[in-house]
PDB file of C-alpha atoms in Angstrom:
ATOM      1  CA  GLN A   1      12.279  45.422  66.538  1.00 89.00           C
ATOM      2  CA  VAL A   2      14.522  45.665  63.465  1.00 95.00           C
ATOM      3  CA  THR A   3      13.897  47.891  60.466  1.00 97.00           C
ATOM      4  CA  LEU A   4      15.677  48.172  57.126  1.00 97.00           C
ATOM      5  CA  VAL A   5      15.222  51.585  55.549  1.00 95.00           C
ATOM      6  CA  GLU A   6      16.099  52.037  51.894  1.00 95.00           C
ATOM      7  CA  SER A   7      16.750  55.210  49.966  1.00 94.00           C
ATOM      8  CA  GLY A   8      18.181  56.375  46.662  1.00 96.00           C
ATOM      9  CA  GLY A   9      15.768  55.136  44.023  1.00 94.00           C
ATOM     10  CA  GLY A  10      14.388  57.327  41.286  1.00 97.00           C
ATOM     11  CA  LEU A  11      14.152  58.011  37.578  1.00 98.00           C
ATOM     12  CA  VAL A  12      17.280  58.051  35.441  1.00 98.00           C
ATOM     13  CA  GLN A  13      18.074  57.909  31.741  1.00 98.00           C
ATOM     14  CA  ALA A  14      19.726  54.876  30.213  1.00 98.00           C
ATOM     15  CA  GLY A  15      23.451  55.005  30.768  1.00 98.00           C
ATOM     16  CA  GLY A  16      23.058  56.918  33.997  1.00 98.00           C
ATOM     17  CA  SER A  17      23.822  56.003  37.584  1.00 98.00           C
ATOM     18  CA  LEU A  18      22.035  55.667  40.901  1.00 98.00           C
ATOM     19  CA  ARG A  19      23.171  54.707  44.367  1.00 98.00           C
ATOM     20  CA  LEU A  20      20.865  52.830  46.711  1.00 98.00           C
ATOM     21  CA  SER A  21      21.353  52.719  50.470  1.00 98.00           C
ATOM     22  CA  CYS A  22      19.846  50.483  53.114  1.00 98.00           C
ATOM     23  CA  ALA A  23      20.373  51.036  56.828  1.00 98.00           C
ATOM     24  CA  ALA A  24      19.489  48.626  59.594  1.00 97.00           C
ATOM     25  CA  SER A  25      18.117  50.112  62.776  1.00 96.00           C
ATOM     26  CA  GLY A  26      16.673  48.805  66.020  1.00 95.00           C
ATOM     27  CA  SER A  27      17.906  46.443  68.682  1.00 94.00           C
ATOM     28  CA  PHE A  28      20.379  43.839  67.448  1.00 94.00           C
ATOM     29  CA  VAL A  29      23.835  42.406  68.047  1.00 94.00           C
ATOM     30  CA  THR A  30      25.295  42.413  64.563  1.00 94.00           C
ATOM     31  CA  VAL A  31      24.488  42.361  60.870  1.00 97.00           C
ATOM     32  CA  LYS A  32      25.804  39.435  58.862  1.00 97.00           C
ATOM     33  CA  ALA A  33      25.208  38.966  55.130  1.00 98.00           C
ATOM     34  CA  MET A  34      23.339  41.656  53.223  1.00 98.00           C
ATOM     35  CA  ALA A  35      21.841  41.612  49.759  1.00 98.00           C
ATOM     36  CA  TRP A  36      19.847  43.424  47.128  1.00 98.00           C
ATOM     37  CA  TYR A  37      16.966  41.911  45.192  1.00 98.00           C
ATOM     38  CA  ARG A  38      14.724  43.351  42.530  1.00 98.00           C
ATOM     39  CA  GLN A  39      11.227  42.635  41.340  1.00 98.00           C
ATOM     40  CA  THR A  40       9.091  43.658  38.381  1.00 97.00           C
ATOM     41  CA  PRO A  41       5.291  43.340  38.298  1.00 96.00           C
ATOM     42  CA  GLY A  42       4.120  39.770  37.946  1.00 96.00           C
ATOM     43  CA  ASN A  43       7.569  38.307  38.425  1.00 97.00           C
ATOM     44  CA  GLN A  44       9.492  36.767  41.265  1.00 97.00           C
ATOM     45  CA  ARG A  45      11.994  38.667  43.331  1.00 98.00           C
ATOM     46  CA  ASP A  46      15.454  38.114  41.833  1.00 98.00           C
ATOM     47  CA  LEU A  47      18.806  38.299  43.561  1.00 98.00           C
ATOM     48  CA  VAL A  48      20.992  41.155  42.320  1.00 98.00           C
ATOM     49  CA  ALA A  49      24.004  41.111  44.633  1.00 98.00           C
ATOM     50  CA  THR A  50      25.149  39.849  48.012  1.00 98.00           C
ATOM     51  CA  ILE A  51      27.897  40.818  50.398  1.00 98.00           C
ATOM     52  CA  THR A  52      29.235  38.884  53.357  1.00 98.00           C
ATOM     53  CA  ALA A  53      29.995  40.359  56.759  1.00 96.00           C
ATOM     54  CA  ASP A  54      33.666  40.667  55.799  1.00 96.00           C
ATOM     55  CA  GLY A  55      32.853  42.391  52.525  1.00 96.00           C
ATOM     56  CA  SER A  56      33.027  39.636  49.888  1.00 98.00           C
ATOM     57  CA  PRO A  57      30.609  40.456  47.050  1.00 98.00           C
ATOM     58  CA  ASN A  58      28.735  38.331  44.574  1.00 98.00           C
ATOM     59  CA  TYR A  59      26.648  39.444  41.607  1.00 98.00           C
ATOM     60  CA  ALA A  60      24.002  38.219  39.248  1.00 98.00           C
ATOM     61  CA  ASP A  61      25.394  37.829  35.741  1.00 98.00           C
ATOM     62  CA  SER A  62      23.043  40.518  34.455  1.00 97.00           C
ATOM     63  CA  VAL A  63      24.683  43.233  36.579  1.00 98.00           C
ATOM     64  CA  LYS A  64      28.333  42.153  36.699  1.00 98.00           C
ATOM     65  CA  GLY A  65      30.651  44.956  35.727  1.00 98.00           C
ATOM     66  CA  ARG A  66      27.929  47.590  36.138  1.00 98.00           C
ATOM     67  CA  PHE A  67      26.765  47.331  39.765  1.00 98.00           C
ATOM     68  CA  THR A  68      28.882  47.410  42.916  1.00 98.00           C
ATOM     69  CA  ILE A  69      27.683  46.309  46.346  1.00 98.00           C
ATOM     70  CA  SER A  70      29.465  47.615  49.422  1.00 98.00           C
ATOM     71  CA  ARG A  71      28.823  48.070  53.115  1.00 98.00           C
ATOM     72  CA  ASP A  72      29.730  50.231  56.071  1.00 97.00           C
ATOM     73  CA  ASN A  73      29.626  48.030  59.149  1.00 96.00           C
ATOM     74  CA  GLY A  74      29.919  51.012  61.474  1.00 96.00           C
ATOM     75  CA  LYS A  75      26.686  52.373  60.047  1.00 97.00           C
ATOM     76  CA  ASN A  76      25.012  48.973  59.518  1.00 97.00           C
ATOM     77  CA  THR A  77      24.406  50.087  55.959  1.00 98.00           C
ATOM     78  CA  VAL A  78      24.666  48.401  52.574  1.00 98.00           C
ATOM     79  CA  TYR A  79      24.962  50.260  49.288  1.00 98.00           C
ATOM     80  CA  LEU A  80      24.336  49.403  45.669  1.00 98.00           C
ATOM     81  CA  GLN A  81      26.104  51.610  43.146  1.00 98.00           C
ATOM     82  CA  MET A  82      24.413  51.137  39.802  1.00 98.00           C
ATOM     83  CA  ASN A  83      26.208  52.404  36.697  1.00 98.00           C
ATOM     84  CA  SER A  84      25.468  52.093  32.972  1.00 98.00           C
ATOM     85  CA  LEU A  85      21.818  51.551  33.797  1.00 98.00           C
ATOM     86  CA  LYS A  86      19.581  49.940  31.204  1.00 98.00           C
ATOM     87  CA  PRO A  87      15.794  50.044  30.823  1.00 98.00           C
ATOM     88  CA  GLU A  88      15.695  46.375  31.828  1.00 97.00           C
ATOM     89  CA  ASP A  89      17.096  47.362  35.237  1.00 98.00           C
ATOM     90  CA  THR A  90      13.754  49.025  35.971  1.00 98.00           C
ATOM     91  CA  ALA A  91      12.287  47.364  39.056  1.00 98.00           C
ATOM     92  CA  VAL A  92      11.529  47.754  42.721  1.00 98.00           C
ATOM     93  CA  TYR A  93      14.776  47.095  44.577  1.00 98.00           C
ATOM     94  CA  TYR A  94      14.666  45.453  48.000  1.00 98.00           C
ATOM     95  CA  CYS A  95      17.307  45.232  50.677  1.00 98.00           C
ATOM     96  CA  ASN A  96      17.630  41.944  52.540  1.00 98.00           C
ATOM     97  CA  ALA A  97      19.827  41.405  55.583  1.00 98.00           C
ATOM     98  CA  ASP A  98      20.642  38.847  58.264  1.00 97.00           C
ATOM     99  CA  VAL A  99      20.264  41.039  61.348  1.00 96.00           C
ATOM    100  CA  ARG A 100      21.099  39.070  64.468  1.00 95.00           C
ATOM    101  CA  ARG A 101      19.336  39.787  67.722  1.00 93.00           C
ATOM    102  CA  ARG A 102      21.087  36.688  69.052  1.00 92.00           C
ATOM    103  CA  ILE A 103      24.556  36.027  67.712  1.00 91.00           C
ATOM    104  CA  PHE A 104      23.985  32.431  66.572  1.00 93.00           C
ATOM    105  CA  SER A 105      20.425  32.873  65.308  1.00 93.00           C
ATOM    106  CA  PRO A 106      20.061  34.012  61.679  1.00 93.00           C
ATOM    107  CA  ASP A 107      17.125  36.334  61.178  1.00 94.00           C
ATOM    108  CA  TRP A 108      16.425  37.782  57.738  1.00 96.00           C
ATOM    109  CA  TYR A 109      14.628  41.056  57.194  1.00 97.00           C
ATOM    110  CA  TRP A 110      13.384  42.950  54.148  1.00 98.00           C
ATOM    111  CA  GLY A 111      13.331  46.636  53.383  1.00 97.00           C
ATOM    112  CA  GLN A 112      10.214  48.340  52.088  1.00 96.00           C
ATOM    113  CA  GLY A 113      11.535  48.566  48.519  1.00 97.00           C
ATOM    114  CA  THR A 114      12.571  51.507  46.386  1.00 97.00           C
ATOM    115  CA  GLN A 115      11.556  52.094  42.783  1.00 98.00           C
ATOM    116  CA  VAL A 116      14.245  52.407  40.131  1.00 98.00           C
ATOM    117  CA  THR A 117      13.054  53.487  36.693  1.00 98.00           C
ATOM    118  CA  VAL A 118      15.432  53.692  33.727  1.00 98.00           C
ATOM    119  CA  SER A 119      14.111  55.494  30.676  1.00 98.00           C
ATOM    120  CA  SER A 120      15.360  54.759  27.176  1.00 94.00           C
TER     121      SER A 120
END
């Protein structure tokens, strides 16, 4: 059983910052790529940022220069530092990770989601 547990969401004023965390727990061999998505009511879940196992990041254009994805492989945890937040960043943020119970078998999991609300 593998679980992704997110934390760090909340309410912040425009221009403020939040840091999201997502930790993988359970029985597994390794964690490969990790990512953050976000979703607003009635819309699809959109990719925000990804990070490879060796730490190479990639970002959606809408968050470049404001958000930073990072990871701590020793803690099986991915972070999303969100700066200069805008009201349009308001969404439920989901962690997504390739958590391998067998080394050559990709297996993607989702966190439960954490609400981020940015007030104007």
